[in-house]
Short mmCIF file of N, CA and C in Angstrom, two decimals:
data_model
loop_
_atom_site.label_atom_id
_atom_site.label_comp_id
_atom_site.label_asym_id
_atom_site.label_seq_id
_atom_site.Cartn_x
_atom_site.Cartn_y
_atom_site.Cartn_z
N UNK A 240 100.12 92.68 144.10
CA UNK A 240 100.39 93.74 143.13
C UNK A 240 101.87 94.15 143.29
N UNK A 241 102.57 94.31 142.26
CA UNK A 241 103.95 94.78 142.29
C UNK A 241 103.96 96.22 142.77
N UNK A 242 105.00 96.52 143.61
CA UNK A 242 105.03 97.87 144.14
C UNK A 242 105.03 98.97 143.09
N UNK A 243 105.71 98.75 141.95
CA UNK A 243 105.70 99.79 140.93
C UNK A 243 104.32 100.03 140.42
N UNK A 244 103.40 99.02 140.38
CA UNK A 244 102.09 99.16 139.89
C UNK A 244 101.27 100.02 140.83
N UNK A 245 101.68 100.16 142.10
CA UNK A 245 100.95 101.01 143.07
C UNK A 245 101.05 102.44 142.72
N UNK A 246 101.99 102.84 141.88
CA UNK A 246 102.08 104.23 141.43
C UNK A 246 100.89 104.66 140.65
N UNK A 247 100.06 103.68 140.19
CA UNK A 247 98.85 104.00 139.44
C UNK A 247 97.96 104.84 140.37
N UNK A 248 97.77 104.49 141.63
CA UNK A 248 96.97 105.22 142.56
C UNK A 248 97.51 106.61 142.74
N UNK A 249 98.82 106.74 142.91
CA UNK A 249 99.49 108.03 143.05
C UNK A 249 99.16 108.95 141.88
N UNK A 250 99.34 108.40 140.67
CA UNK A 250 99.16 109.13 139.51
C UNK A 250 97.72 109.56 139.27
N UNK A 251 96.78 108.68 139.67
CA UNK A 251 95.39 108.90 139.42
C UNK A 251 94.84 110.10 140.24
N UNK A 252 95.56 110.44 141.34
CA UNK A 252 95.08 111.57 142.17
C UNK A 252 95.73 112.89 141.81
N UNK A 253 96.63 112.95 140.86
CA UNK A 253 97.40 114.15 140.55
C UNK A 253 97.40 114.59 139.13
N UNK A 254 97.50 115.89 138.96
CA UNK A 254 97.75 116.46 137.62
C UNK A 254 99.08 117.14 137.72
N UNK A 255 100.21 116.45 137.44
CA UNK A 255 101.54 117.08 137.63
C UNK A 255 101.72 118.35 136.86
N UNK A 256 101.02 118.59 135.78
CA UNK A 256 101.21 119.83 135.08
C UNK A 256 100.64 121.02 135.90
N UNK A 257 99.79 120.74 136.81
CA UNK A 257 99.29 121.79 137.73
C UNK A 257 99.97 121.76 139.09
N UNK A 258 100.19 120.61 139.64
CA UNK A 258 100.77 120.52 141.03
C UNK A 258 102.24 120.63 141.04
N UNK A 259 102.95 120.33 139.91
CA UNK A 259 104.41 120.32 139.90
C UNK A 259 105.05 119.08 140.58
N UNK A 260 104.17 118.11 140.95
CA UNK A 260 104.69 116.90 141.64
C UNK A 260 105.32 115.97 140.59
N UNK A 261 106.34 115.17 140.99
CA UNK A 261 106.96 114.23 140.02
C UNK A 261 105.98 113.16 139.63
N UNK A 262 106.17 112.70 138.40
CA UNK A 262 105.35 111.58 137.87
C UNK A 262 105.97 110.19 138.12
N UNK A 263 107.29 110.18 138.30
CA UNK A 263 107.99 108.90 138.61
C UNK A 263 108.21 108.04 137.40
N UNK A 264 108.37 108.62 136.30
CA UNK A 264 108.66 107.86 135.06
C UNK A 264 110.13 107.55 134.91
N UNK A 265 110.51 106.37 134.49
CA UNK A 265 111.86 106.02 134.08
C UNK A 265 112.82 105.88 135.20
N UNK A 266 112.38 105.69 136.41
CA UNK A 266 113.28 105.51 137.56
C UNK A 266 113.34 104.03 137.94
N UNK A 267 114.57 103.54 138.21
CA UNK A 267 114.76 102.22 138.75
C UNK A 267 114.81 102.25 140.21
N UNK A 268 115.40 101.22 140.79
CA UNK A 268 115.53 101.12 142.26
C UNK A 268 116.46 102.09 142.89
N UNK A 269 117.35 102.62 142.06
CA UNK A 269 118.27 103.57 142.66
C UNK A 269 119.35 102.98 143.53
N UNK A 270 120.15 103.82 144.13
CA UNK A 270 121.22 103.35 145.05
C UNK A 270 120.79 103.47 146.48
N UNK A 271 121.04 102.44 147.20
CA UNK A 271 120.80 102.48 148.65
C UNK A 271 119.38 102.51 149.09
N UNK A 272 119.15 102.65 150.36
CA UNK A 272 117.81 102.71 151.00
C UNK A 272 117.62 104.12 151.51
N UNK A 273 116.84 104.89 150.85
CA UNK A 273 116.57 106.25 151.22
C UNK A 273 115.39 106.38 152.09
N UNK A 274 115.40 107.43 152.92
CA UNK A 274 114.17 107.85 153.53
C UNK A 274 114.02 109.33 153.40
N UNK A 275 112.79 109.77 153.49
CA UNK A 275 112.54 111.22 153.48
C UNK A 275 111.28 111.41 154.39
N UNK A 276 111.30 112.55 155.12
CA UNK A 276 110.15 113.00 155.88
C UNK A 276 109.84 114.40 155.37
N UNK A 277 108.63 114.56 154.80
CA UNK A 277 108.17 115.75 154.33
C UNK A 277 107.17 116.44 155.23
N UNK A 278 107.36 117.74 155.52
CA UNK A 278 106.36 118.52 156.29
C UNK A 278 105.37 119.02 155.33
N UNK A 279 104.11 118.61 155.47
CA UNK A 279 103.11 118.90 154.52
C UNK A 279 101.96 119.69 155.17
N UNK A 280 101.85 120.94 154.87
CA UNK A 280 100.84 121.79 155.47
C UNK A 280 99.67 121.81 154.47
N UNK A 281 98.79 120.84 154.56
CA UNK A 281 97.64 120.68 153.71
C UNK A 281 96.41 121.12 154.44
N UNK A 282 95.29 120.35 154.37
CA UNK A 282 94.09 120.67 155.19
C UNK A 282 94.44 120.62 156.68
N UNK A 283 95.37 119.80 157.04
CA UNK A 283 95.98 119.80 158.40
C UNK A 283 97.47 119.63 158.25
N UNK A 284 98.22 120.20 159.12
CA UNK A 284 99.70 120.03 159.11
C UNK A 284 100.04 118.54 159.50
N UNK A 285 100.86 117.87 158.77
CA UNK A 285 101.33 116.56 159.11
C UNK A 285 102.68 116.35 158.49
N UNK A 286 103.31 115.22 158.85
CA UNK A 286 104.59 114.84 158.28
C UNK A 286 104.42 113.50 157.55
N UNK A 287 104.93 113.44 156.30
CA UNK A 287 104.87 112.24 155.50
C UNK A 287 106.14 111.50 155.68
N UNK A 288 106.15 110.35 156.24
CA UNK A 288 107.27 109.49 156.53
C UNK A 288 107.38 108.50 155.37
N UNK A 289 108.52 108.48 154.65
CA UNK A 289 108.63 107.68 153.38
C UNK A 289 109.89 106.85 153.41
N UNK A 290 109.82 105.57 153.16
CA UNK A 290 110.94 104.72 153.08
C UNK A 290 111.07 104.13 151.63
N UNK A 291 112.26 104.15 151.09
CA UNK A 291 112.42 103.52 149.79
C UNK A 291 112.34 101.97 149.96
N UNK A 292 111.41 101.41 149.26
CA UNK A 292 111.28 99.92 149.16
C UNK A 292 111.32 99.57 147.68
N UNK A 293 112.48 99.08 147.20
CA UNK A 293 112.60 98.83 145.81
C UNK A 293 112.51 100.11 145.02
N UNK A 294 111.53 100.25 144.10
CA UNK A 294 111.46 101.40 143.20
C UNK A 294 110.34 102.42 143.56
N UNK A 295 109.86 102.33 144.78
CA UNK A 295 108.86 103.25 145.30
C UNK A 295 109.19 103.77 146.68
N UNK A 296 108.50 104.84 147.09
CA UNK A 296 108.65 105.29 148.51
C UNK A 296 107.33 104.85 149.19
N UNK A 297 107.40 103.92 150.16
CA UNK A 297 106.28 103.47 150.92
C UNK A 297 106.02 104.61 151.99
N UNK A 298 104.78 105.01 152.14
CA UNK A 298 104.54 106.29 152.84
C UNK A 298 103.46 106.13 153.91
N UNK A 299 103.65 106.91 154.96
CA UNK A 299 102.72 107.07 156.11
C UNK A 299 102.56 108.54 156.41
N UNK A 300 101.36 108.96 156.79
CA UNK A 300 101.11 110.36 157.26
C UNK A 300 101.15 110.24 158.76
N UNK A 301 101.96 111.14 159.37
CA UNK A 301 102.16 111.14 160.80
C UNK A 301 101.73 112.53 161.29
N UNK A 302 100.53 112.66 161.88
CA UNK A 302 99.97 114.01 162.23
C UNK A 302 100.87 114.84 163.12
N UNK A 303 101.45 114.28 164.14
CA UNK A 303 102.24 115.09 165.09
C UNK A 303 103.72 115.06 164.73
N UNK A 304 104.11 114.30 163.72
CA UNK A 304 105.54 114.19 163.38
C UNK A 304 106.26 113.24 164.22
N UNK A 305 107.45 112.86 163.85
CA UNK A 305 108.19 111.89 164.57
C UNK A 305 108.73 112.53 165.89
N UNK A 306 108.84 111.68 166.91
CA UNK A 306 109.30 112.14 168.23
C UNK A 306 110.59 111.38 168.55
N UNK A 307 111.52 112.08 169.27
CA UNK A 307 112.71 111.43 169.68
C UNK A 307 112.55 110.80 171.11
N UNK A 308 111.33 110.96 171.69
CA UNK A 308 111.04 110.38 173.02
C UNK A 308 110.47 109.01 172.88
N UNK A 309 111.11 107.94 173.36
CA UNK A 309 110.62 106.60 173.23
C UNK A 309 109.25 106.40 173.90
N UNK A 310 108.85 107.25 174.79
CA UNK A 310 107.56 107.12 175.42
C UNK A 310 106.42 107.60 174.54
N UNK A 311 106.72 108.36 173.47
CA UNK A 311 105.70 108.85 172.58
C UNK A 311 105.32 107.83 171.50
N UNK A 312 104.09 107.62 171.32
CA UNK A 312 103.64 106.74 170.21
C UNK A 312 102.88 107.62 169.21
N UNK A 313 103.37 107.65 168.04
CA UNK A 313 102.84 108.56 167.01
C UNK A 313 101.97 107.73 166.05
N UNK A 314 100.71 108.18 165.87
CA UNK A 314 99.87 107.59 164.87
C UNK A 314 100.45 107.80 163.49
N UNK A 315 100.44 106.74 162.68
CA UNK A 315 100.94 106.79 161.32
C UNK A 315 99.98 106.03 160.41
N UNK A 316 99.35 106.80 159.49
CA UNK A 316 98.34 106.30 158.62
C UNK A 316 98.96 106.03 157.25
N UNK A 317 98.88 104.83 156.70
CA UNK A 317 99.48 104.57 155.38
C UNK A 317 98.81 105.35 154.30
N UNK A 318 99.60 105.82 153.36
CA UNK A 318 99.10 106.55 152.16
C UNK A 318 99.65 105.74 150.93
N UNK A 319 99.26 106.25 149.77
CA UNK A 319 99.69 105.55 148.59
C UNK A 319 101.23 105.66 148.40
N UNK A 320 101.81 104.67 147.75
CA UNK A 320 103.23 104.71 147.43
C UNK A 320 103.49 105.85 146.54
N UNK A 321 104.69 106.44 146.68
CA UNK A 321 105.15 107.61 145.92
C UNK A 321 106.37 107.26 145.07
N UNK A 322 106.61 107.95 143.98
CA UNK A 322 107.81 107.68 143.14
C UNK A 322 109.03 108.11 143.89
N UNK A 323 110.20 107.53 143.55
CA UNK A 323 111.44 107.88 144.20
C UNK A 323 111.81 109.32 144.05
N UNK A 324 111.46 109.94 142.94
CA UNK A 324 111.84 111.31 142.73
C UNK A 324 111.03 112.29 143.66
N UNK A 325 110.00 111.75 144.31
CA UNK A 325 109.26 112.57 145.23
C UNK A 325 110.11 112.97 146.46
N UNK A 326 111.23 112.25 146.69
CA UNK A 326 112.04 112.44 147.90
C UNK A 326 112.64 113.81 147.86
N UNK A 327 112.70 114.46 146.73
CA UNK A 327 113.29 115.80 146.65
C UNK A 327 112.26 116.93 146.34
N UNK A 328 110.97 116.52 146.33
CA UNK A 328 109.94 117.48 146.03
C UNK A 328 109.67 118.47 147.11
N UNK A 329 109.67 119.75 146.72
CA UNK A 329 109.23 120.86 147.63
C UNK A 329 108.41 121.74 146.74
N UNK A 330 107.32 122.28 147.29
CA UNK A 330 106.52 123.19 146.47
C UNK A 330 105.21 123.48 147.04
N UNK A 331 104.40 124.23 146.29
CA UNK A 331 103.04 124.59 146.71
C UNK A 331 102.08 123.90 145.73
N UNK A 332 101.22 123.02 146.30
CA UNK A 332 100.23 122.32 145.52
C UNK A 332 99.03 123.23 145.46
N UNK A 333 98.49 123.51 144.27
CA UNK A 333 97.36 124.47 144.16
C UNK A 333 96.08 123.97 144.91
N UNK A 334 95.25 124.95 145.27
CA UNK A 334 94.12 124.71 146.10
C UNK A 334 93.19 123.64 145.62
N UNK A 335 92.95 123.52 144.31
CA UNK A 335 92.01 122.59 143.80
C UNK A 335 92.65 121.23 143.42
N UNK A 336 93.82 120.97 143.90
CA UNK A 336 94.51 119.74 143.60
C UNK A 336 94.54 118.83 144.90
N UNK A 337 94.71 117.54 144.73
CA UNK A 337 94.75 116.60 145.82
C UNK A 337 96.02 116.98 146.66
N UNK A 338 95.82 117.02 147.98
CA UNK A 338 97.01 117.41 148.85
C UNK A 338 97.35 118.80 148.84
N UNK A 339 96.42 119.68 148.48
CA UNK A 339 96.67 121.13 148.33
C UNK A 339 97.35 121.66 149.62
N UNK A 340 98.41 122.39 149.35
CA UNK A 340 99.17 123.02 150.47
C UNK A 340 100.64 123.07 150.10
N UNK A 341 101.45 123.26 151.15
CA UNK A 341 102.89 123.36 150.88
C UNK A 341 103.65 122.15 151.42
N UNK A 342 104.71 121.75 150.72
CA UNK A 342 105.50 120.58 151.09
C UNK A 342 106.97 121.02 151.11
N UNK A 343 107.64 120.72 152.21
CA UNK A 343 109.10 120.83 152.33
C UNK A 343 109.75 119.57 152.79
N UNK A 344 110.98 119.33 152.42
CA UNK A 344 111.72 118.14 152.86
C UNK A 344 112.29 118.45 154.25
N UNK A 345 111.56 117.91 155.28
CA UNK A 345 111.88 118.22 156.63
C UNK A 345 113.12 117.45 157.06
N UNK A 346 113.31 116.24 156.60
CA UNK A 346 114.55 115.41 156.88
C UNK A 346 114.71 114.39 155.79
N UNK A 347 115.98 113.97 155.57
CA UNK A 347 116.23 113.01 154.59
C UNK A 347 117.55 112.34 154.92
N UNK A 348 117.80 111.17 154.33
CA UNK A 348 119.01 110.40 154.53
C UNK A 348 118.84 108.99 154.08
N UNK A 349 119.54 108.08 154.76
CA UNK A 349 119.48 106.72 154.45
C UNK A 349 119.01 105.95 155.65
N UNK A 350 118.52 104.76 155.45
CA UNK A 350 118.10 103.91 156.57
C UNK A 350 118.68 102.53 156.38
N UNK A 351 118.78 101.81 157.60
CA UNK A 351 119.16 100.42 157.56
C UNK A 351 118.04 99.60 158.07
N UNK A 352 117.70 98.49 157.42
CA UNK A 352 116.72 97.59 157.90
C UNK A 352 117.21 96.76 159.08
N UNK A 353 116.59 96.92 160.24
CA UNK A 353 116.98 96.13 161.42
C UNK A 353 115.93 95.04 161.81
N UNK A 354 114.95 94.90 160.96
CA UNK A 354 113.84 93.94 161.24
C UNK A 354 114.37 92.52 161.19
N UNK A 355 114.06 91.80 162.28
CA UNK A 355 114.53 90.41 162.40
C UNK A 355 113.30 89.58 162.86
N UNK A 356 113.37 88.24 162.49
CA UNK A 356 112.47 87.26 162.97
C UNK A 356 113.30 86.01 163.22
N UNK A 357 113.35 85.64 164.50
CA UNK A 357 114.08 84.41 164.90
C UNK A 357 115.55 84.52 164.44
N UNK A 358 116.11 85.73 164.67
CA UNK A 358 117.58 85.92 164.36
C UNK A 358 117.88 86.13 162.95
N UNK A 359 116.92 86.08 162.07
CA UNK A 359 117.19 86.25 160.63
C UNK A 359 116.59 87.59 160.20
N UNK A 360 117.36 88.35 159.36
CA UNK A 360 116.78 89.60 158.84
C UNK A 360 115.61 89.37 157.93
N UNK A 361 114.58 90.19 158.12
CA UNK A 361 113.38 90.13 157.29
C UNK A 361 113.53 91.21 156.18
N UNK A 362 113.42 90.82 154.89
CA UNK A 362 113.49 91.85 153.84
C UNK A 362 112.47 92.96 154.13
N UNK A 363 112.84 94.18 153.80
CA UNK A 363 111.98 95.29 154.13
C UNK A 363 110.64 95.27 153.55
N UNK A 364 110.48 94.84 152.30
CA UNK A 364 109.09 94.69 151.68
C UNK A 364 108.30 93.74 152.45
N UNK A 365 108.85 92.66 152.86
CA UNK A 365 108.14 91.64 153.72
C UNK A 365 107.77 92.15 155.03
N UNK A 366 108.63 92.90 155.62
CA UNK A 366 108.39 93.54 156.95
C UNK A 366 107.17 94.52 156.79
N UNK A 367 107.13 95.38 155.75
CA UNK A 367 106.05 96.27 155.57
C UNK A 367 104.73 95.48 155.38
N UNK A 368 104.79 94.44 154.52
CA UNK A 368 103.58 93.67 154.34
C UNK A 368 103.13 92.92 155.62
N UNK A 369 104.09 92.54 156.44
CA UNK A 369 103.78 91.86 157.68
C UNK A 369 103.35 92.77 158.86
N UNK A 370 103.49 94.07 158.64
CA UNK A 370 102.95 95.01 159.63
C UNK A 370 103.90 95.36 160.76
N UNK A 371 105.20 95.03 160.65
CA UNK A 371 106.14 95.48 161.66
C UNK A 371 107.49 95.58 161.05
N UNK A 372 108.12 96.78 161.29
CA UNK A 372 109.51 97.00 160.78
C UNK A 372 110.26 97.86 161.71
N UNK A 373 111.56 97.58 161.80
CA UNK A 373 112.50 98.38 162.67
C UNK A 373 113.57 98.88 161.72
N UNK A 374 113.80 100.21 161.69
CA UNK A 374 114.78 100.77 160.82
C UNK A 374 115.66 101.72 161.61
N UNK A 375 116.93 101.78 161.19
CA UNK A 375 117.87 102.83 161.77
C UNK A 375 117.94 103.90 160.76
N UNK A 376 117.62 105.13 161.20
CA UNK A 376 117.70 106.32 160.36
C UNK A 376 118.99 107.02 160.50
N UNK A 377 119.63 107.38 159.40
CA UNK A 377 120.81 108.29 159.37
C UNK A 377 120.39 109.52 158.62
N UNK A 378 119.74 110.44 159.35
CA UNK A 378 119.23 111.63 158.71
C UNK A 378 119.93 112.88 159.21
N UNK A 379 119.49 114.01 158.79
CA UNK A 379 120.09 115.27 159.23
C UNK A 379 119.52 115.74 160.55
N UNK A 380 118.22 115.38 160.79
CA UNK A 380 117.53 115.78 162.00
C UNK A 380 117.34 114.56 162.92
N UNK A 381 117.07 113.38 162.36
CA UNK A 381 116.78 112.16 163.07
C UNK A 381 117.89 111.16 162.87
N UNK A 382 118.29 110.49 164.02
CA UNK A 382 119.19 109.35 163.91
C UNK A 382 118.66 108.34 164.91
N UNK A 383 119.01 107.06 164.68
CA UNK A 383 118.64 106.00 165.54
C UNK A 383 117.55 105.13 165.08
N UNK A 384 117.08 104.24 165.86
CA UNK A 384 116.14 103.20 165.51
C UNK A 384 114.71 103.68 165.74
N UNK A 385 113.83 103.40 164.77
CA UNK A 385 112.44 103.69 164.84
C UNK A 385 111.69 102.47 164.45
N UNK A 386 110.61 102.12 165.21
CA UNK A 386 109.72 101.00 164.92
C UNK A 386 108.42 101.50 164.32
N UNK A 387 107.90 100.84 163.33
CA UNK A 387 106.63 101.09 162.74
C UNK A 387 105.86 99.80 162.91
N UNK A 388 104.68 99.81 163.52
CA UNK A 388 103.95 98.58 163.81
C UNK A 388 102.47 98.91 163.48
N UNK A 389 101.84 98.03 162.72
CA UNK A 389 100.43 98.15 162.40
C UNK A 389 99.60 97.68 163.64
N UNK A 390 98.63 98.46 164.05
CA UNK A 390 97.81 98.10 165.14
C UNK A 390 96.85 96.95 164.74
N UNK A 391 96.70 96.00 165.60
CA UNK A 391 95.90 94.81 165.26
C UNK A 391 94.50 95.18 164.87
N UNK A 392 94.06 94.68 163.74
CA UNK A 392 92.72 94.85 163.31
C UNK A 392 92.42 96.25 162.79
N UNK A 393 93.45 97.10 162.55
CA UNK A 393 93.22 98.46 162.08
C UNK A 393 94.19 98.76 160.99
N UNK A 394 93.87 99.81 160.21
CA UNK A 394 94.78 100.29 159.20
C UNK A 394 95.89 101.19 159.71
N UNK A 395 95.66 101.78 160.88
CA UNK A 395 96.65 102.67 161.40
C UNK A 395 97.86 101.91 161.97
N UNK A 396 99.00 102.60 161.97
CA UNK A 396 100.24 102.07 162.53
C UNK A 396 100.71 103.05 163.64
N UNK A 397 101.69 102.59 164.38
CA UNK A 397 102.36 103.44 165.34
C UNK A 397 103.80 103.58 165.01
N UNK A 398 104.33 104.83 165.09
CA UNK A 398 105.71 105.10 164.94
C UNK A 398 106.29 105.44 166.26
N UNK A 399 107.32 104.69 166.72
CA UNK A 399 107.90 104.83 168.03
C UNK A 399 109.39 104.81 167.92
N UNK A 400 110.03 105.82 168.59
CA UNK A 400 111.53 105.90 168.71
C UNK A 400 112.01 104.84 169.64
N UNK A 401 113.00 104.14 169.32
CA UNK A 401 113.70 103.17 170.25
C UNK A 401 114.57 103.96 171.11
N UNK A 402 114.80 103.36 172.38
CA UNK A 402 115.66 104.00 173.36
C UNK A 402 117.11 103.71 173.03
N UNK A 403 117.80 104.61 172.34
CA UNK A 403 119.16 104.38 171.96
C UNK A 403 119.90 105.77 171.97
N UNK A 404 121.05 105.93 171.46
CA UNK A 404 121.77 107.16 171.46
C UNK A 404 121.10 108.31 170.77
N UNK A 405 120.19 108.02 169.87
CA UNK A 405 119.40 109.07 169.18
C UNK A 405 118.21 109.58 169.93
N UNK A 406 117.87 108.84 171.04
CA UNK A 406 116.65 109.30 171.78
C UNK A 406 117.03 110.56 172.58
N UNK A 407 115.95 111.38 172.76
CA UNK A 407 116.11 112.68 173.46
C UNK A 407 114.72 113.10 173.93
N UNK A 408 114.46 112.97 175.17
CA UNK A 408 113.16 113.31 175.65
C UNK A 408 112.84 114.78 175.70
N UNK A 409 113.85 115.65 175.62
CA UNK A 409 113.68 117.07 175.69
C UNK A 409 113.61 117.73 174.32
N UNK A 410 114.30 117.24 173.35
CA UNK A 410 114.36 117.88 172.06
C UNK A 410 113.12 117.54 171.25
N UNK A 411 112.46 118.52 170.63
CA UNK A 411 111.25 118.36 169.88
C UNK A 411 111.39 118.91 168.49
N UNK A 412 112.14 118.23 167.64
CA UNK A 412 112.46 118.76 166.32
C UNK A 412 111.22 119.01 165.44
N UNK A 413 110.14 118.20 165.59
CA UNK A 413 109.00 118.48 164.77
C UNK A 413 108.37 119.83 165.06
N UNK A 414 108.62 120.35 166.25
CA UNK A 414 108.08 121.66 166.63
C UNK A 414 109.07 122.74 166.48
N UNK A 415 110.34 122.57 166.87
CA UNK A 415 111.31 123.59 166.95
C UNK A 415 112.16 123.75 165.68
N UNK A 416 112.10 122.70 164.76
CA UNK A 416 112.88 122.86 163.55
C UNK A 416 111.94 122.62 162.35
N UNK A 417 111.10 123.60 162.00
CA UNK A 417 110.19 123.39 160.86
C UNK A 417 110.79 123.47 159.50
N UNK A 418 112.01 124.01 159.35
CA UNK A 418 112.61 124.28 158.09
C UNK A 418 113.07 123.02 157.26
N UNK A 419 113.10 123.25 155.99
CA UNK A 419 113.58 122.24 155.03
C UNK A 419 115.08 121.97 155.17
N UNK A 420 115.51 120.73 155.11
CA UNK A 420 116.91 120.42 155.16
C UNK A 420 117.58 120.65 153.76
N UNK A 421 116.72 120.90 152.72
CA UNK A 421 117.28 121.13 151.36
C UNK A 421 117.39 122.59 151.03
N UNK A 422 116.32 123.36 151.35
CA UNK A 422 116.30 124.76 150.94
C UNK A 422 116.35 125.79 152.14
N UNK A 423 116.09 125.28 153.32
CA UNK A 423 116.09 126.14 154.50
C UNK A 423 114.86 126.89 154.68
N UNK A 424 113.89 126.71 153.77
CA UNK A 424 112.60 127.37 153.79
C UNK A 424 111.61 126.62 154.68
N UNK A 425 110.63 127.38 155.19
CA UNK A 425 109.53 126.72 155.98
C UNK A 425 108.34 126.69 155.07
N UNK A 426 107.31 125.91 155.49
CA UNK A 426 106.07 125.88 154.76
C UNK A 426 105.42 127.26 154.60
N UNK A 427 105.55 128.04 155.67
CA UNK A 427 104.96 129.34 155.68
C UNK A 427 105.68 130.25 154.66
N UNK A 428 106.96 130.11 154.53
CA UNK A 428 107.70 130.93 153.51
C UNK A 428 107.35 130.51 152.09
N UNK A 429 107.12 129.14 151.88
CA UNK A 429 106.70 128.72 150.58
C UNK A 429 105.33 129.30 150.23
N UNK A 430 104.42 129.22 151.26
CA UNK A 430 103.04 129.74 151.04
C UNK A 430 103.01 131.22 150.70
N UNK A 431 103.99 131.97 151.13
CA UNK A 431 104.02 133.38 150.87
C UNK A 431 104.64 133.83 149.60
N UNK A 432 105.22 132.85 148.89
CA UNK A 432 105.91 133.17 147.58
C UNK A 432 104.93 133.37 146.47
#
């Protein structure tokens, strides 16, 4: 199935007239390779890790959020692809809608695909389909290499920080920096509006 066709699942779960979420119409591949991590306080608080792959954002839900400690292995569960304009979405999804809760853009920036096989770069879509990718994030809160690997025989993946200059075993941005990099607001502030 073409990646753009996967937006059918995204659209089938939402009523954008009620939720305010983007519908993703009329967007092409855009410029560059973007990533976004959204802090989503829904039935449980989690972080949605999204990478631009062509004309969609391929997405994983990370319950504990990304860690800068290479010793931490974060569970990452794939979710449906999202439209590119979701990368800037912040808001409060009403209680009776899918994903009800508040969403802020916790981090955003660009990424570089570092995935290789036998010394040759693997295209990012192929790396996702193959269950292993390595990307370098240039974000406002996160920088450096992160690996995403599907666990054998399971749908879950692991998100792990590589040991490089962006690694920091003491800094815990998922806990200490809850605010949006776009608006400066927290999920709690959005919920109170």
